[in-house]
Amino acid sequence: MIENASDVFVCVVDLQEKLVPTQSHPAELLQRVKVLLGGLRALEIPFIAAQQYPKGLGEILPEVKELFPENTFIADKITFSCFGTPEFKDAAKQLNRRQMILLGVETHVCVLQTALDAMKLGYEIYLVEDCTDSRHEYDRTAGLNFLRESGVRIVTAEMLLFQLMHDSHHPAFKTISKLVR
């Protein structure tokens, strides 16, 4: 369980112009991602992100990137795991936080390999199920099952946001309540 928001960071994986439209539920994915990122930004949780081969797959979607806090580190990568890129690994380490909120595409490839590598490095992973997708539902399901069995905590956007606030007295409560309605 996340006890302290000051030990958490967000990892956004490959929510790119040519990848998101190919997913099994792109509109629903984007809607949930916007809720989650808006809430996490209100909670002042730091973000890092990665994009797979942007020359061929495009940049992170503008509607996603606009929700990033200023100076969010974005790594270009060719490895499936974000942690295969030394700059990303260094950026995560510099945050000095041990719990990682993970979202993006595809569940069974880049998200899965990022989670497994992060666990090897000692991070506790919270995968946001409604903010991850794959081209085929069976790949998404298999990826989620594998990650769950590997020790990744599977959560939803709303579940996570309310867990981070702890109660309705939190300064971000009204903002987040509006986002989840």
mmCIF file of C-alpha atoms in Angstrom, residues 62-162:
data_model
loop_
_atom_site.group_PDB
_atom_site.id
_atom_site.type_symbol
_atom_site.label_atom_id
_atom_site.label_comp_id
_atom_site.label_asym_id
_atom_site.label_seq_id
_atom_site.Cartn_x
_atom_site.Cartn_y
_atom_site.Cartn_z
ATOM 1 C CA PRO A 62 -0.105 16.295 -27.147
ATOM 2 C CA GLU A 63 -3.234 15.802 -24.991
ATOM 3 C CA VAL A 64 -1.204 13.529 -22.710
ATOM 4 C CA LYS A 65 1.949 15.648 -22.694
ATOM 5 C CA GLU A 66 0.004 18.794 -21.757
ATOM 6 C CA LEU A 67 -0.853 17.119 -18.440
ATOM 7 C CA PHE A 68 2.810 16.573 -17.557
ATOM 8 C CA PRO A 69 4.330 18.882 -14.962
ATOM 9 C CA GLU A 70 6.865 21.347 -16.334
ATOM 10 C CA ASN A 71 10.334 19.826 -16.859
ATOM 11 C CA THR A 72 9.068 16.226 -17.005
ATOM 12 C CA PHE A 73 11.908 14.005 -18.244
ATOM 13 C CA ILE A 74 11.014 12.164 -21.480
ATOM 14 C CA ALA A 75 13.387 9.490 -22.772
ATOM 15 C CA ASP A 76 13.519 8.290 -26.355
ATOM 16 C CA LYS A 77 14.045 4.537 -26.350
ATOM 17 C CA ILE A 78 14.547 1.577 -28.624
ATOM 18 C CA THR A 79 14.501 -1.059 -25.880
ATOM 19 C CA PHE A 80 11.120 -2.380 -24.783
ATOM 20 C CA SER A 81 11.837 -1.680 -21.116
ATOM 21 C CA CYS A 82 12.169 1.986 -20.204
ATOM 22 C CA PHE A 83 14.997 0.923 -17.893
ATOM 23 C CA GLY A 84 16.982 -0.313 -20.903
ATOM 24 C CA THR A 85 17.708 3.358 -21.609
ATOM 25 C CA PRO A 86 20.442 4.611 -19.240
ATOM 26 C CA GLU A 87 19.070 8.177 -19.200
ATOM 27 C CA PHE A 88 15.667 6.928 -18.074
ATOM 28 C CA LYS A 89 17.199 4.722 -15.400
ATOM 29 C CA ASP A 90 19.218 7.702 -14.121
ATOM 30 C CA ALA A 91 16.173 10.010 -14.135
ATOM 31 C CA ALA A 92 14.183 7.493 -12.088
ATOM 32 C CA LYS A 93 17.042 7.079 -9.630
ATOM 33 C CA GLN A 94 17.421 10.851 -9.204
ATOM 34 C CA LEU A 95 13.801 11.092 -8.048
ATOM 35 C CA ASN A 96 14.836 9.072 -4.983
ATOM 36 C CA ARG A 97 11.417 7.399 -4.682
ATOM 37 C CA ARG A 98 10.754 3.676 -4.297
ATOM 38 C CA GLN A 99 7.170 3.286 -5.508
ATOM 39 C CA MET A 100 6.334 3.605 -9.194
ATOM 40 C CA ILE A 101 2.902 4.173 -10.698
ATOM 41 C CA LEU A 102 3.009 2.612 -14.161
ATOM 42 C CA LEU A 103 0.738 3.213 -17.162
ATOM 43 C CA GLY A 104 0.886 3.122 -20.938
ATOM 44 C CA VAL A 105 1.096 0.689 -23.837
ATOM 45 C CA GLU A 106 1.445 -2.076 -24.662
ATOM 46 C CA THR A 107 0.634 -4.002 -21.500
ATOM 47 C CA HIS A 108 2.279 -7.248 -22.588
ATOM 48 C CA VAL A 109 5.458 -5.727 -24.073
ATOM 49 C CA CYS A 110 6.930 -2.389 -22.960
ATOM 50 C CA VAL A 111 4.809 -1.984 -19.827
ATOM 51 C CA LEU A 112 5.526 -5.556 -18.723
ATOM 52 C CA GLN A 113 9.270 -5.371 -19.353
ATOM 53 C CA THR A 114 9.496 -1.967 -17.643
ATOM 54 C CA ALA A 115 7.712 -3.348 -14.571
ATOM 55 C CA LEU A 116 9.932 -6.424 -14.356
ATOM 56 C CA ASP A 117 13.138 -4.392 -14.718
ATOM 57 C CA ALA A 118 11.910 -1.861 -12.150
ATOM 58 C CA MET A 119 11.231 -4.665 -9.674
ATOM 59 C CA LYS A 120 14.781 -5.971 -10.176
ATOM 60 C CA LEU A 121 15.994 -2.486 -9.224
ATOM 61 C CA GLY A 122 13.951 -2.540 -6.015
ATOM 62 C CA TYR A 123 10.931 -0.465 -7.022
ATOM 63 C CA GLU A 124 7.439 -1.381 -5.830
ATOM 64 C CA ILE A 125 5.126 -1.214 -8.844
ATOM 65 C CA TYR A 126 1.507 -0.070 -9.029
ATOM 66 C CA LEU A 127 0.160 -0.798 -12.517
ATOM 67 C CA VAL A 128 -2.967 1.194 -13.340
ATOM 68 C CA GLU A 129 -5.130 -1.363 -15.135
ATOM 69 C CA ASP A 130 -7.543 1.093 -16.748
ATOM 70 C CA CYS A 131 -4.618 3.187 -18.047
ATOM 71 C CA THR A 132 -2.863 0.430 -19.960
ATOM 72 C CA ASP A 133 -3.848 -1.415 -23.120
ATOM 73 C CA SER A 134 -2.688 -3.701 -25.934
ATOM 74 C CA ARG A 135 -3.764 -4.170 -29.540
ATOM 75 C CA HIS A 136 -5.438 -7.461 -28.611
ATOM 76 C CA GLU A 137 -7.433 -8.038 -25.446
ATOM 77 C CA TYR A 138 -5.900 -11.495 -24.945
ATOM 78 C CA ASP A 139 -2.395 -9.966 -24.878
ATOM 79 C CA ARG A 140 -3.522 -7.343 -22.365
ATOM 80 C CA THR A 141 -5.125 -9.991 -20.153
ATOM 81 C CA ALA A 142 -2.071 -12.242 -20.324
ATOM 82 C CA GLY A 143 0.219 -9.308 -19.511
ATOM 83 C CA LEU A 144 -1.889 -8.262 -16.514
ATOM 84 C CA ASN A 145 -2.040 -11.833 -15.208
ATOM 85 C CA PHE A 146 1.709 -12.303 -15.592
ATOM 86 C CA LEU A 147 2.459 -9.035 -13.826
ATOM 87 C CA ARG A 148 0.042 -9.807 -10.987
ATOM 88 C CA GLU A 149 1.692 -13.208 -10.478
ATOM 89 C CA SER A 150 5.112 -11.490 -10.540
ATOM 90 C CA GLY A 151 4.197 -9.277 -7.585
ATOM 91 C CA VAL A 152 3.016 -6.108 -9.320
ATOM 92 C CA ARG A 153 0.077 -4.431 -7.567
ATOM 93 C CA ILE A 154 -2.789 -3.927 -10.006
ATOM 94 C CA VAL A 155 -4.956 -0.868 -9.277
ATOM 95 C CA THR A 156 -7.378 1.456 -11.075
ATOM 96 C CA ALA A 157 -6.960 5.189 -11.573
ATOM 97 C CA GLU A 158 -9.700 6.109 -9.120
ATOM 98 C CA MET A 159 -8.571 3.556 -6.538
ATOM 99 C CA LEU A 160 -5.038 4.938 -6.661
ATOM 100 C CA LEU A 161 -5.978 8.618 -6.503
ATOM 101 C CA PHE A 162 -8.152 8.132 -3.425
#
